[in-house]
mmCIF file of C-alpha atoms and ligand atoms in Angstrom:
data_model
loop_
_atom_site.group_PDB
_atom_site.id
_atom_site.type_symbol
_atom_site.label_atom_id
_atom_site.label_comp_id
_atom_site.label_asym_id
_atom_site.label_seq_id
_atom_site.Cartn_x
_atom_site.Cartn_y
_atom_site.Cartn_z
ATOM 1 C CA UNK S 26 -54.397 -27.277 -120.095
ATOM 2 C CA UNK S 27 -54.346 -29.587 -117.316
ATOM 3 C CA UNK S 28 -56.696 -28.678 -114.728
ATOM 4 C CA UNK S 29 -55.895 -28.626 -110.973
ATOM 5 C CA UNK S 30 -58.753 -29.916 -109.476
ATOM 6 C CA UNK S 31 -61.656 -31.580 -110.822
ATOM 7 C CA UNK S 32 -63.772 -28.138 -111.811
ATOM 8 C CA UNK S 33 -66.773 -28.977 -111.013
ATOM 9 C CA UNK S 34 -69.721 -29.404 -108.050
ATOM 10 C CA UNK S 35 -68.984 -27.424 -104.829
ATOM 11 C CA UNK S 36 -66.284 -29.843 -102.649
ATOM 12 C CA UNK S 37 -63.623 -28.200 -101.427
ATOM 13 C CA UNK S 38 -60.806 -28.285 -104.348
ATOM 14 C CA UNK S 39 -63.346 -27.873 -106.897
ATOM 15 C CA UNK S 40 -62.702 -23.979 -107.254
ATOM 16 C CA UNK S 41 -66.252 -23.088 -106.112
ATOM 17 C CA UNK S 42 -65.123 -21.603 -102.348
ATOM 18 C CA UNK S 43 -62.497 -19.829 -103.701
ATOM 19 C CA UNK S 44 -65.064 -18.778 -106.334
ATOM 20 C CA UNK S 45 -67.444 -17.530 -103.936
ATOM 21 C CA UNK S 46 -65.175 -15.987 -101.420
ATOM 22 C CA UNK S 47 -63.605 -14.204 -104.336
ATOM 23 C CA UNK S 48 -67.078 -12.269 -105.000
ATOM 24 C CA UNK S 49 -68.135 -12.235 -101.565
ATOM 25 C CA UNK S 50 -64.612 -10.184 -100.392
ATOM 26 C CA UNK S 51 -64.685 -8.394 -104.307
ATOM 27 C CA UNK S 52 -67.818 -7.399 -103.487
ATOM 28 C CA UNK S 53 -67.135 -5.713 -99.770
ATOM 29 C CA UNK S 54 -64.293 -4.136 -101.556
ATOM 30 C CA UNK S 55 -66.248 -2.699 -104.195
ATOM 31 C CA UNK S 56 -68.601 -1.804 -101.656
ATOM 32 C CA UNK S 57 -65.943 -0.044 -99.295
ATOM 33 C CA UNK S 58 -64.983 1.902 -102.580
ATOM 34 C CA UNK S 59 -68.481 3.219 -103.462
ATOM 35 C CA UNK S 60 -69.039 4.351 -99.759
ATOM 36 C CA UNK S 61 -65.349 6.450 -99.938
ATOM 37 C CA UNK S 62 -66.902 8.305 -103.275
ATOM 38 C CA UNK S 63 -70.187 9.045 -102.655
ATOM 39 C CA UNK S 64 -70.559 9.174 -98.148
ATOM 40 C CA UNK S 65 -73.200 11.021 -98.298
ATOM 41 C CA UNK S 66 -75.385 8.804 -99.879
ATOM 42 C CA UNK S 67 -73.779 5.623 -98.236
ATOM 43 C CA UNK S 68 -72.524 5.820 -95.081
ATOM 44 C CA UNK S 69 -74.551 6.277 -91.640
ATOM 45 C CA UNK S 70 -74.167 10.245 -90.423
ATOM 46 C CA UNK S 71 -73.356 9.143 -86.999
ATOM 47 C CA UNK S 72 -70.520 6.815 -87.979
ATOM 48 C CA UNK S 73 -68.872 9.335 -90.453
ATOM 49 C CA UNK S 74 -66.926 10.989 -87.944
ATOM 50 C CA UNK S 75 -65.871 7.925 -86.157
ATOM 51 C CA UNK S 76 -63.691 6.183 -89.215
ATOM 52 C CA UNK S 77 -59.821 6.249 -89.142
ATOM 53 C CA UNK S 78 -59.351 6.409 -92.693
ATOM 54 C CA UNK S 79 -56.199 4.954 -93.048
ATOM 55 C CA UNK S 80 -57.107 1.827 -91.284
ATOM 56 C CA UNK S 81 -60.253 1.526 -93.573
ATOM 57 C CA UNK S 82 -58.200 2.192 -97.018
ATOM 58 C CA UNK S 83 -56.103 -0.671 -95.593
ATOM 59 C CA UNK S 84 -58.845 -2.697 -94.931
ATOM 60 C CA UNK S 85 -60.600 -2.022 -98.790
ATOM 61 C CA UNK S 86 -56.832 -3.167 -100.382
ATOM 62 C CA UNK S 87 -57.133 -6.337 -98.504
ATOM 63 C CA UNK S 88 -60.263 -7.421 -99.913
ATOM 64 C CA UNK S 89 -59.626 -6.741 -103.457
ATOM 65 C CA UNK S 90 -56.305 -7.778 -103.273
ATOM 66 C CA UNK S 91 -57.639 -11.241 -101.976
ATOM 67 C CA UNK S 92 -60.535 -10.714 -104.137
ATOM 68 C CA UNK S 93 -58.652 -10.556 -107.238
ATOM 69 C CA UNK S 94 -56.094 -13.692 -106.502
ATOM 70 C CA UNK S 95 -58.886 -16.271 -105.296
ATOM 71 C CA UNK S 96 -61.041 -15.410 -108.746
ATOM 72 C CA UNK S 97 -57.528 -16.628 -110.436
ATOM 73 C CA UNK S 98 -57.626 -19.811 -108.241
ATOM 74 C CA UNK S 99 -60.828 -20.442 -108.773
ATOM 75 C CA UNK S 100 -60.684 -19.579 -112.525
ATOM 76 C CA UNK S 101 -57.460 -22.428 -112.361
ATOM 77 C CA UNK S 102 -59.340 -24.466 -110.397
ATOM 78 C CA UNK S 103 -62.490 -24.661 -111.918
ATOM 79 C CA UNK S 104 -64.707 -25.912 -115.333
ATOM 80 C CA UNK S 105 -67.158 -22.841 -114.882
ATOM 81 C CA UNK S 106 -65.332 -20.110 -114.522
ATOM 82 C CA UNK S 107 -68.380 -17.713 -114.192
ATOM 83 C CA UNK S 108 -67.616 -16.890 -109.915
ATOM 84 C CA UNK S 109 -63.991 -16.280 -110.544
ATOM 85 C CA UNK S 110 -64.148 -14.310 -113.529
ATOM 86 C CA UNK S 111 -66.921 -12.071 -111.930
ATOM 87 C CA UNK S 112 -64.202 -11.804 -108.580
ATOM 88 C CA UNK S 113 -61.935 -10.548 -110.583
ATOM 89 C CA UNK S 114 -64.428 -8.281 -112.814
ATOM 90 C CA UNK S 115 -65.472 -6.575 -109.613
ATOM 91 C CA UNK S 116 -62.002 -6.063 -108.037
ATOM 92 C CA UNK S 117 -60.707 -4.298 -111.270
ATOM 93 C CA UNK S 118 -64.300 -2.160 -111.067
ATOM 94 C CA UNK S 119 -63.349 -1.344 -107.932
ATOM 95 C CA UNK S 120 -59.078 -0.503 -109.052
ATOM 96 C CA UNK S 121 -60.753 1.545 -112.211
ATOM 97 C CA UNK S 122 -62.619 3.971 -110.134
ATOM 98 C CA UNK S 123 -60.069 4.318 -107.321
ATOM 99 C CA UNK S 124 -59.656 1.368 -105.468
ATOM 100 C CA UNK S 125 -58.633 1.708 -101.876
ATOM 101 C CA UNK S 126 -56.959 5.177 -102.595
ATOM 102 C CA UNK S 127 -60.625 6.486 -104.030
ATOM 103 C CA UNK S 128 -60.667 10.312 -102.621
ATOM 104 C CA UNK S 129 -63.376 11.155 -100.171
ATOM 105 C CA UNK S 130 -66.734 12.527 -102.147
ATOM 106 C CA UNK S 131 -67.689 15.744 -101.123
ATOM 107 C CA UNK S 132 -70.952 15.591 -98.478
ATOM 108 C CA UNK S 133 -74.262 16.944 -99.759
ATOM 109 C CA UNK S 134 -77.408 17.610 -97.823
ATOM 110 C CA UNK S 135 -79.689 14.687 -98.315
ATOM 111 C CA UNK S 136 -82.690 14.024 -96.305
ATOM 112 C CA UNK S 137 -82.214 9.594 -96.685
ATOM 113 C CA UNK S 138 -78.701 7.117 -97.069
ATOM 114 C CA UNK S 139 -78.457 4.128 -97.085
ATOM 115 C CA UNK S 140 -76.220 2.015 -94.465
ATOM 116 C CA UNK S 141 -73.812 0.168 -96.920
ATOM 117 C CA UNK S 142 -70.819 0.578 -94.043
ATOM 118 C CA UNK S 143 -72.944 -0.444 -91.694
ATOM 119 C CA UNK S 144 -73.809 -3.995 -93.915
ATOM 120 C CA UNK S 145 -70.232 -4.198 -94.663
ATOM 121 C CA UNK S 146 -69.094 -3.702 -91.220
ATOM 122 C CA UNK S 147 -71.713 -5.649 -89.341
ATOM 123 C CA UNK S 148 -71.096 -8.620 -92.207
ATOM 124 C CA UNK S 149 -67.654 -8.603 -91.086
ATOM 125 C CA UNK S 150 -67.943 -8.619 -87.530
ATOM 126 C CA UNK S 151 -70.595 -11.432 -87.303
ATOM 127 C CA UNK S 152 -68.125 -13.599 -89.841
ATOM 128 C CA UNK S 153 -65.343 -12.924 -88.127
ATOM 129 C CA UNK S 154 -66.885 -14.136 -84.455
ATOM 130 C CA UNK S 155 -69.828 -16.850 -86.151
ATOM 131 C CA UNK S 156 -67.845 -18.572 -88.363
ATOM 132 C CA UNK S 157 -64.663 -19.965 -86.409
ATOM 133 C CA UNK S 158 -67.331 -20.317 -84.008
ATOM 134 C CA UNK S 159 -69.458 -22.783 -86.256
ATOM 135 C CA UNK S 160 -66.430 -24.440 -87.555
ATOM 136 C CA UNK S 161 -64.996 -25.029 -84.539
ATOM 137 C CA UNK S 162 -67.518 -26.407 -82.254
ATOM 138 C CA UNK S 163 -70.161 -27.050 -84.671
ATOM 139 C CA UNK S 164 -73.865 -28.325 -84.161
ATOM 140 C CA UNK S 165 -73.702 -30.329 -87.248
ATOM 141 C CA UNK S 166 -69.855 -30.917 -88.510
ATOM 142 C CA UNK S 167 -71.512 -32.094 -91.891
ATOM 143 C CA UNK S 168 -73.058 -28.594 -92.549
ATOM 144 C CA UNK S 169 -70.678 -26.141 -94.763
ATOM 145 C CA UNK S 170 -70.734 -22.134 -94.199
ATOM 146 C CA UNK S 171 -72.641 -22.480 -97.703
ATOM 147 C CA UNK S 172 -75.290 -24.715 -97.270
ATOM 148 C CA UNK S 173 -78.366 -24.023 -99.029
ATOM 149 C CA UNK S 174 -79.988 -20.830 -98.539
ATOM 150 C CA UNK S 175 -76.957 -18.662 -97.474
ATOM 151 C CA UNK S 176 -77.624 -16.212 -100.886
ATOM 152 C CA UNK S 177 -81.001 -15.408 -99.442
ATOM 153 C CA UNK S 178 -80.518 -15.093 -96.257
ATOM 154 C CA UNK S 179 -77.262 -13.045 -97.156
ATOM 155 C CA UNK S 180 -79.930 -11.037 -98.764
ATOM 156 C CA UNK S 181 -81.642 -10.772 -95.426
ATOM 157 C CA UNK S 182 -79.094 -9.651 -93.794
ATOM 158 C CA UNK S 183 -78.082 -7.169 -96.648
ATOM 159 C CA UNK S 184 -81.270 -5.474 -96.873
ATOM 160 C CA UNK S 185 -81.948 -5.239 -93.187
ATOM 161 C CA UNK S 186 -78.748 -3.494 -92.644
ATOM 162 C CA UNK S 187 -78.663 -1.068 -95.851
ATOM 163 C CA UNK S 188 -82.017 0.257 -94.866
ATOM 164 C CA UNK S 189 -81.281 0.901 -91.750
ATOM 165 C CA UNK S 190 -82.251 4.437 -91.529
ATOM 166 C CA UNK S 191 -86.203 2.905 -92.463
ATOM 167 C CA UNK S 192 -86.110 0.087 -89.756
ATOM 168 C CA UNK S 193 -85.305 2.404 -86.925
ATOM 169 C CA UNK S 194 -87.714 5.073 -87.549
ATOM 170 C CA UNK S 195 -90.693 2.433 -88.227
ATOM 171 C CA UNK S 196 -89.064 0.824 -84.961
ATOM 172 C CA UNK S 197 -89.230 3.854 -82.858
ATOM 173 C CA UNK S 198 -91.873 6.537 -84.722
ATOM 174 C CA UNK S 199 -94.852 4.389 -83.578
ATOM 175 C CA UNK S 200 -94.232 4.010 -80.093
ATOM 176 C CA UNK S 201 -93.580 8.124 -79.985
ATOM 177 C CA UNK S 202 -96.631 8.843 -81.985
ATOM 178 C CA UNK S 203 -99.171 6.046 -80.396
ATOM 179 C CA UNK S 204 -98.133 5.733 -76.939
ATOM 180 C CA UNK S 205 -96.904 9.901 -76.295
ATOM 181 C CA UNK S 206 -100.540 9.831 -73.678
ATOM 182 C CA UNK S 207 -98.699 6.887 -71.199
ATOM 183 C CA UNK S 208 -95.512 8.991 -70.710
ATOM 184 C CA UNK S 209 -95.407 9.538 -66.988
ATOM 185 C CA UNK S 210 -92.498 12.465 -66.766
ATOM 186 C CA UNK S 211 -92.359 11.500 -62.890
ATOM 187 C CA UNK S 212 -91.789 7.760 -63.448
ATOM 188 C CA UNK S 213 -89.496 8.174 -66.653
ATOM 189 C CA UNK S 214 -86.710 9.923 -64.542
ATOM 190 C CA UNK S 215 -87.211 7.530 -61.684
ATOM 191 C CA UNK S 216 -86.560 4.818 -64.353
ATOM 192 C CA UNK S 217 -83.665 6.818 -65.798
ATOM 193 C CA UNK S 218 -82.171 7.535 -62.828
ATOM 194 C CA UNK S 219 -81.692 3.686 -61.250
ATOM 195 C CA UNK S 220 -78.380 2.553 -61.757
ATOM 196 C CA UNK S 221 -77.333 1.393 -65.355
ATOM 197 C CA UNK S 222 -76.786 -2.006 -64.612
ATOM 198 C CA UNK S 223 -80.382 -2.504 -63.538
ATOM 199 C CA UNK S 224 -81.698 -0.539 -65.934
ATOM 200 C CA UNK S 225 -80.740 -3.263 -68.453
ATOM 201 C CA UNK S 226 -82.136 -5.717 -66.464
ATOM 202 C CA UNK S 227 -84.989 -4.271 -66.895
ATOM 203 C CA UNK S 228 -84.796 -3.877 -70.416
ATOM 204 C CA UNK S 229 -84.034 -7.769 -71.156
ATOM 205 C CA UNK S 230 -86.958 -8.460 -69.089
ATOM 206 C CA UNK S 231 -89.474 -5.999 -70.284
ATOM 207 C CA UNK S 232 -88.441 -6.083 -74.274
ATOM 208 C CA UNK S 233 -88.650 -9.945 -74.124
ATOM 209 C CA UNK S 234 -92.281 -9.850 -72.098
ATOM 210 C CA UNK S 235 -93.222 -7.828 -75.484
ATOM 211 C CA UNK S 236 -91.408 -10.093 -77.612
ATOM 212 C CA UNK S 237 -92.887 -13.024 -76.385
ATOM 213 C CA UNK S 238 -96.247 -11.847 -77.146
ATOM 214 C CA UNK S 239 -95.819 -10.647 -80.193
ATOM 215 C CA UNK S 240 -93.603 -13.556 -81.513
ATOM 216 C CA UNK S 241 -96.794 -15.158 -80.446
ATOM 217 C CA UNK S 242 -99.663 -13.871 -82.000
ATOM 218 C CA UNK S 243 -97.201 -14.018 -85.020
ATOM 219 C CA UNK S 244 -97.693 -17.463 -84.956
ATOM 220 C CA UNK S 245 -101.369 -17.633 -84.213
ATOM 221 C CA UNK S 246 -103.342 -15.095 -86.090
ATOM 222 C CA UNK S 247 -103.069 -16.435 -90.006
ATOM 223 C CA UNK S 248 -102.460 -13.028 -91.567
ATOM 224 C CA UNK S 249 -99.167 -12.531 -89.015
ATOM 225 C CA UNK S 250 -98.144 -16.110 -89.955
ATOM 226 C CA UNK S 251 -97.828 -15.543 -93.864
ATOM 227 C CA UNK S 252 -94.966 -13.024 -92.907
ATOM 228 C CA UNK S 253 -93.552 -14.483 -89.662
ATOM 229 C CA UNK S 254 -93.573 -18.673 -91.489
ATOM 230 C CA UNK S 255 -90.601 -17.065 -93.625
ATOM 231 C CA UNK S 256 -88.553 -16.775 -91.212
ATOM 232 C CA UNK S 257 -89.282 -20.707 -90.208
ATOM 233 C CA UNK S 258 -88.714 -21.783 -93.909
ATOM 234 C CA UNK S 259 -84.897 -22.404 -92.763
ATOM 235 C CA UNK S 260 -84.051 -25.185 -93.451
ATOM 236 C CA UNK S 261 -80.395 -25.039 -92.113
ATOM 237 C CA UNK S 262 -79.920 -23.137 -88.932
ATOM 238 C CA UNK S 263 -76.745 -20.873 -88.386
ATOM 239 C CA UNK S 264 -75.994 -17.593 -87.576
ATOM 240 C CA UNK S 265 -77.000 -15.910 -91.036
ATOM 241 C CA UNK S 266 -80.394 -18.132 -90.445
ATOM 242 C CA UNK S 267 -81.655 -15.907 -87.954
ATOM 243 C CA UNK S 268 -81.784 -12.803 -90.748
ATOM 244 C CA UNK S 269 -84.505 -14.371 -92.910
ATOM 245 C CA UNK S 270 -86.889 -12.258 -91.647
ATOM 246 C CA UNK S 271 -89.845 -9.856 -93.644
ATOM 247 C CA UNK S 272 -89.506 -6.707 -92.951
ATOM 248 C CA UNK S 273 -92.644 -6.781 -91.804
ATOM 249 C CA UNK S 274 -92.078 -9.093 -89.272
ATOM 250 C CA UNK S 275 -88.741 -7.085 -88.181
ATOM 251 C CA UNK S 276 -90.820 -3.872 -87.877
ATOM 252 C CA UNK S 277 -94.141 -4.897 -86.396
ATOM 253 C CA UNK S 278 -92.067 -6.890 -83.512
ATOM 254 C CA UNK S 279 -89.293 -4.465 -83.222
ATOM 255 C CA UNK S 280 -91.610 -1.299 -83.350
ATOM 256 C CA UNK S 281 -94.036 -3.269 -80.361
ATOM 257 C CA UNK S 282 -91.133 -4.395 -78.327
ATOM 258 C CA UNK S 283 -89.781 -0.990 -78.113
ATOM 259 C CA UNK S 284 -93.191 0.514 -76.741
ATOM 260 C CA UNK S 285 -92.651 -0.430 -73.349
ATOM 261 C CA UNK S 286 -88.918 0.562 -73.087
ATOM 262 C CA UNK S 287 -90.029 4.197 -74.696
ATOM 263 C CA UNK S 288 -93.007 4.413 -71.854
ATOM 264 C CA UNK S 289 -91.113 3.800 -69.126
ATOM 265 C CA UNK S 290 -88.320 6.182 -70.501
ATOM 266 C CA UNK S 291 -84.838 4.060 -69.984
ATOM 267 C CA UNK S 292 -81.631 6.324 -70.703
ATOM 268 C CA UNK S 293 -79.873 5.913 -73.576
ATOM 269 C CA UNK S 294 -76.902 4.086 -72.947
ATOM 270 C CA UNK S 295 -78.678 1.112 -71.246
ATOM 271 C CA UNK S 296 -81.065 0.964 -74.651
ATOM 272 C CA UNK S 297 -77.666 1.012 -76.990
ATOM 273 C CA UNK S 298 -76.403 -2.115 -74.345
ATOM 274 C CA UNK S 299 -79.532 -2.957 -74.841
ATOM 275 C CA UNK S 300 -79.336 -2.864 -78.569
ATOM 276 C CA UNK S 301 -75.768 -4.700 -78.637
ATOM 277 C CA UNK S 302 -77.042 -7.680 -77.005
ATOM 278 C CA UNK S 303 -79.746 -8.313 -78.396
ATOM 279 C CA UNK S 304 -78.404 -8.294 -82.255
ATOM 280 C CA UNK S 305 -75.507 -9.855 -80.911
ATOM 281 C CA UNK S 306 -77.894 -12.801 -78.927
ATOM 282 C CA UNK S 307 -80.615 -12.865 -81.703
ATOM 283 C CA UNK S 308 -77.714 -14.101 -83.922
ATOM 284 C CA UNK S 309 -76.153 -16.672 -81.663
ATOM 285 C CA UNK S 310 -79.725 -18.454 -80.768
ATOM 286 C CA UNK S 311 -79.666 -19.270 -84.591
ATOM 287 C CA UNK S 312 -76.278 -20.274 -84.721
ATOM 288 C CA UNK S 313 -74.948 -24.096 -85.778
ATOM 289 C CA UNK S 314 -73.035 -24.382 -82.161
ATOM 290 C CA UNK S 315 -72.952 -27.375 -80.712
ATOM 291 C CA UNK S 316 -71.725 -26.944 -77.176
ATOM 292 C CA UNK S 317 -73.309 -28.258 -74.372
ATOM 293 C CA UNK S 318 -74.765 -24.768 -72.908
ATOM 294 C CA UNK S 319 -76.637 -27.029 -70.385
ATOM 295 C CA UNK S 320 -76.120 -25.312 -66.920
ATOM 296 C CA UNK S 321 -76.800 -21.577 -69.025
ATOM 297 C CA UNK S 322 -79.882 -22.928 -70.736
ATOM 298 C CA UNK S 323 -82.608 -22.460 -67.963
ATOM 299 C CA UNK S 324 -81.738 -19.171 -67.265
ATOM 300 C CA UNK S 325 -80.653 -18.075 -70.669
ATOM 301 C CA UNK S 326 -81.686 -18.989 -74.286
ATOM 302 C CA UNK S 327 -79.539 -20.573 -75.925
ATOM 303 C CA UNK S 328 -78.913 -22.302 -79.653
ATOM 304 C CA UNK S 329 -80.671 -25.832 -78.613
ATOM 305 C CA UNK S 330 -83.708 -23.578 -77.432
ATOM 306 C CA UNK S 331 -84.383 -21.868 -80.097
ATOM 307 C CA UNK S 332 -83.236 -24.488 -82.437
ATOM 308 C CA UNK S 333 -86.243 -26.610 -81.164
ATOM 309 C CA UNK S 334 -88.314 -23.524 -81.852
ATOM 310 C CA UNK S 335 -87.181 -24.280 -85.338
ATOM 311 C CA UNK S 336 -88.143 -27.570 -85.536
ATOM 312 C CA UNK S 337 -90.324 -29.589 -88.023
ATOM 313 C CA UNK S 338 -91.148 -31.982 -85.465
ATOM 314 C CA UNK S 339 -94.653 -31.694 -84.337
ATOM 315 C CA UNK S 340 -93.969 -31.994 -80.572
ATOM 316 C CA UNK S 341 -92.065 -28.665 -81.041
ATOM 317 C CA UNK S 342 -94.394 -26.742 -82.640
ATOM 318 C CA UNK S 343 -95.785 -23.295 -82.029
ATOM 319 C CA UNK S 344 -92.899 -23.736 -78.825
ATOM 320 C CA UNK S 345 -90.145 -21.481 -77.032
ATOM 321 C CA UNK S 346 -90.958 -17.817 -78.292
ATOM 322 C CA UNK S 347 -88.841 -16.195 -75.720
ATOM 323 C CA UNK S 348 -85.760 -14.455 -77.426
ATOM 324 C CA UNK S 349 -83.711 -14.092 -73.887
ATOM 325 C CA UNK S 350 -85.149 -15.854 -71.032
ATOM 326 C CA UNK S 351 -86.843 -19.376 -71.055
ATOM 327 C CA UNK S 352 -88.962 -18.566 -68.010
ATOM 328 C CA UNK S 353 -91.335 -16.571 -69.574
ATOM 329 C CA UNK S 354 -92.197 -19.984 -71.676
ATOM 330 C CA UNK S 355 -92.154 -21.767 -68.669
ATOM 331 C CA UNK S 356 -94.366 -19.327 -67.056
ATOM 332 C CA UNK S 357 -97.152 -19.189 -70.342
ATOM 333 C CA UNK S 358 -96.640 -22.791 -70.748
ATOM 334 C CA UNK S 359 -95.382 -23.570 -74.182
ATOM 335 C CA UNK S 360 -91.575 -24.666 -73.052
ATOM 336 C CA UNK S 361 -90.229 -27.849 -75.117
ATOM 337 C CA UNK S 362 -86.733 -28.324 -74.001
ATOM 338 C CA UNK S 363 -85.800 -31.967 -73.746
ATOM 339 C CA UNK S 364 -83.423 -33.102 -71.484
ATOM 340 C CA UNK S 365 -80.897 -33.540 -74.044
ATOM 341 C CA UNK S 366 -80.920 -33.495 -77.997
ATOM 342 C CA UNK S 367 -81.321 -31.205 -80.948
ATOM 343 C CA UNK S 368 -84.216 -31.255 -83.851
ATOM 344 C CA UNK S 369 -83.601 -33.140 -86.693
ATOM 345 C CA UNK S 370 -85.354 -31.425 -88.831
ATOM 346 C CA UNK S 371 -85.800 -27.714 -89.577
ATOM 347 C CA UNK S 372 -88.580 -25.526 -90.965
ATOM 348 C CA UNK S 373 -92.065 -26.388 -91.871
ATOM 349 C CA UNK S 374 -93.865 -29.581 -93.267
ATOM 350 C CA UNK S 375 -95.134 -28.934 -97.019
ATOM 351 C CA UNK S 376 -93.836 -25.634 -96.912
ATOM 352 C CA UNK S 377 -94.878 -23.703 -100.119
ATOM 353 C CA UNK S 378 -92.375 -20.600 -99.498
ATOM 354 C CA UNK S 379 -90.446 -19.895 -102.923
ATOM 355 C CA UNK S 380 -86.358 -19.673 -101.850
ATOM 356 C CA UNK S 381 -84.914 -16.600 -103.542
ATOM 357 C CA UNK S 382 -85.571 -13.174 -101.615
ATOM 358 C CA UNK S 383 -87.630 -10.931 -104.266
ATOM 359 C CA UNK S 384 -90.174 -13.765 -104.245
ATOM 360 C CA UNK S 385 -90.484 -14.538 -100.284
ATOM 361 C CA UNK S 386 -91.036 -10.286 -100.207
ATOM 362 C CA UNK S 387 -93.762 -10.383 -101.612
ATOM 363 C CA UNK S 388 -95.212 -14.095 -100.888
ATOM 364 C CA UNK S 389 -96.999 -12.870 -97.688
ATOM 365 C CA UNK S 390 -99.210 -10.893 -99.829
ATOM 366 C CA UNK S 391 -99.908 -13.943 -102.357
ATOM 367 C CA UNK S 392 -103.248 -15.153 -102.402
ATOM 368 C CA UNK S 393 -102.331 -18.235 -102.215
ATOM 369 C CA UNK S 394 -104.238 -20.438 -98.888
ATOM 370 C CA UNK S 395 -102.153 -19.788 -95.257
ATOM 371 C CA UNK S 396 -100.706 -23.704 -94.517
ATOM 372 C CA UNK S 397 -98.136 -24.339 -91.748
HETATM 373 ZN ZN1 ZN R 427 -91.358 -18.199 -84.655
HETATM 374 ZN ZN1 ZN R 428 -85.443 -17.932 -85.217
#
């Protein structure tokens, strides 16, 4: 039969995008399924409520649907048919079980889930703002949305997410159970009482004071290093870069940052603003967006800030650890922020980091020697 593209490699044509996209939007369908039969295990409790089901059936038929018909392009398309026949595989998984119409599973008491809406969701928000983003305005035109290292730090992102129930209660249990003696009653409702607005300020000020440290002694004391130099073994930056983080690293600088904004007692909605901002800005500093951010940059950190943070150039070493506001560099000293230009080079000299996630998990607890 006479092929329609070449079938092999990964150019555009050669049936490996549709390929992927196939099991990438199989897979969130497949996913959306499993969540409809068994919520209670799945789904976060305080989202539950909030879904209009119709809208989220709809949703699920889209992505199999789509799923299903680019594996047959890319099965058409391409020599290997391994991607698109696994597409498909996963969309009829999906249609054998239920498919979008799947009935609700009944709820059970269970004292754990897992976030698998809140993956799916989040995956399709960032994708959905990140990648028109990239592709319009890009950093580097030459880079595609799956350039090496996108499976693990899809991982990353996957992981993070799914376990969110973990995260947030080794984010926030510490800071309740170690710092309970600073609680000042008095001062806590002053705090809570100034107007929201501020109250954020304060937050963005006083979480990035803490994250500044800690992002700092992550890169100075060697044990800290082994965990934190996996999240510098990018070697592509864009906005699923910024994921590749250990867990340890997410809950030892999370769980720190969080001490001051539980001592002085903020009121909840600032700290969910709080919350939206900063996953939403942690994501962009990593993104592959090119535009010049110039008159933002000194007050605000933006991608060519923390890009340089990234870099494998010497000069920009062990530089620009703020998360939100460059003058706390300026202020400790270890600002590098050129007049103009980018890195050209990501992630770290001689690194010995192993690529796929299961292996960079458990590569901070290797014996092997602690090299930059
Ligand atoms: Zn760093
Ligand atoms: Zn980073």
């Amino acid at each position: 039969m006479q092929r329609l593209g070449h079938g092999i490699g990964t150019k555009f044509g050669s049936g490996w995008i549709s390929g992927v996209l196939s099991v990438a939007f199989a897979a969130i369908g497949y996913g959306g399924v499993l969540c409809l039969l068994f919520p209670w295990l799945l789904t976060t409790p305080d989202a539950r409520p909030l879904y209009p089901l119709p809208l989220v059936r709809l949703l699920i038929h889209a992505f199999l649907v789509a799923g299903f018909g680019l594996g047959v392009l890319s099965v058409l398309l391409r020599r290997r048919r391994a991607l698109g026949l696994t597409g498909i595989a996963l969309a009829l998984a999906a249609a054998l079980v239920g498919g979008a119409q799947a009935p609700v599973g009944a709820m059970r008491e269970s004292p754990g889930y897992l976030g698998v809406d809140w993956f799916l969701l989040n995956l399709l928000l960032f994708a959905l703002v990140f990648v028109p983003m990239e592709r319009l305005f890009p950093r580097r035109a030459e880079q595609p949305i799956f350039r090496a290292g996108w499976p693990t730090d899809l991982g990353y992102f996957a992981v993070s997410h799914v376990l969110v129930q973990l995260t947030v209660l080794l984010t926030m249990a510490p800071a309740a159970l170690l710092f309970a003696w600073a609680v000042r009653p008095g001062l806590q409702a002053a705090v809570a009482a100034q107007p929201l607005i501020v109250q954020f300020a304060e937050i963005v000020v006083g979480a990035d004071l803490a994250e500044y440290a800690v992002h700092r002694l992550f890169h100075a004391v060697p044990w800290l290093w082994r965990f934190h130099r996996i999240h510098h073994s990018a070697r592509a930056m864009d906005w699923l870069a910024g994921s590749r983080l250990h867990l340890v690293d997410i809950v030892l600088t999370r769980g720190l940052s969080f001490v001051p904004l539980y001592v002085l007692g903020f009121a909840a909605p600032a700290l969910y603003a709080y919350l939206v901002f900063v996953s939403f800005h942690a994501v962009f500093i990593h993104a592959n967006f090119g535009v010049d951010l110039s008159g933002l940059e000194r007050a605000f950190v933006t991608p060519r800030f923390h890009h340089w943070h990234h870099s494998a150039q010497p000069e920009a070493v062990d530089k620009n650890f703020a998360v939100h506001l460059p003058v706390i560099d300026r202020i400790f000293g270890t600002l590098y922020l050129p007049e103009r230009g980018w890195p050209t080079a990501y992630g770290i000299a001689h690194s010995a980091v192993p690529e796929p996630y299961p292996a960079q998990l458990v590569f901070p607890f290797t014996r092997l020697p602690v090299t930059r």
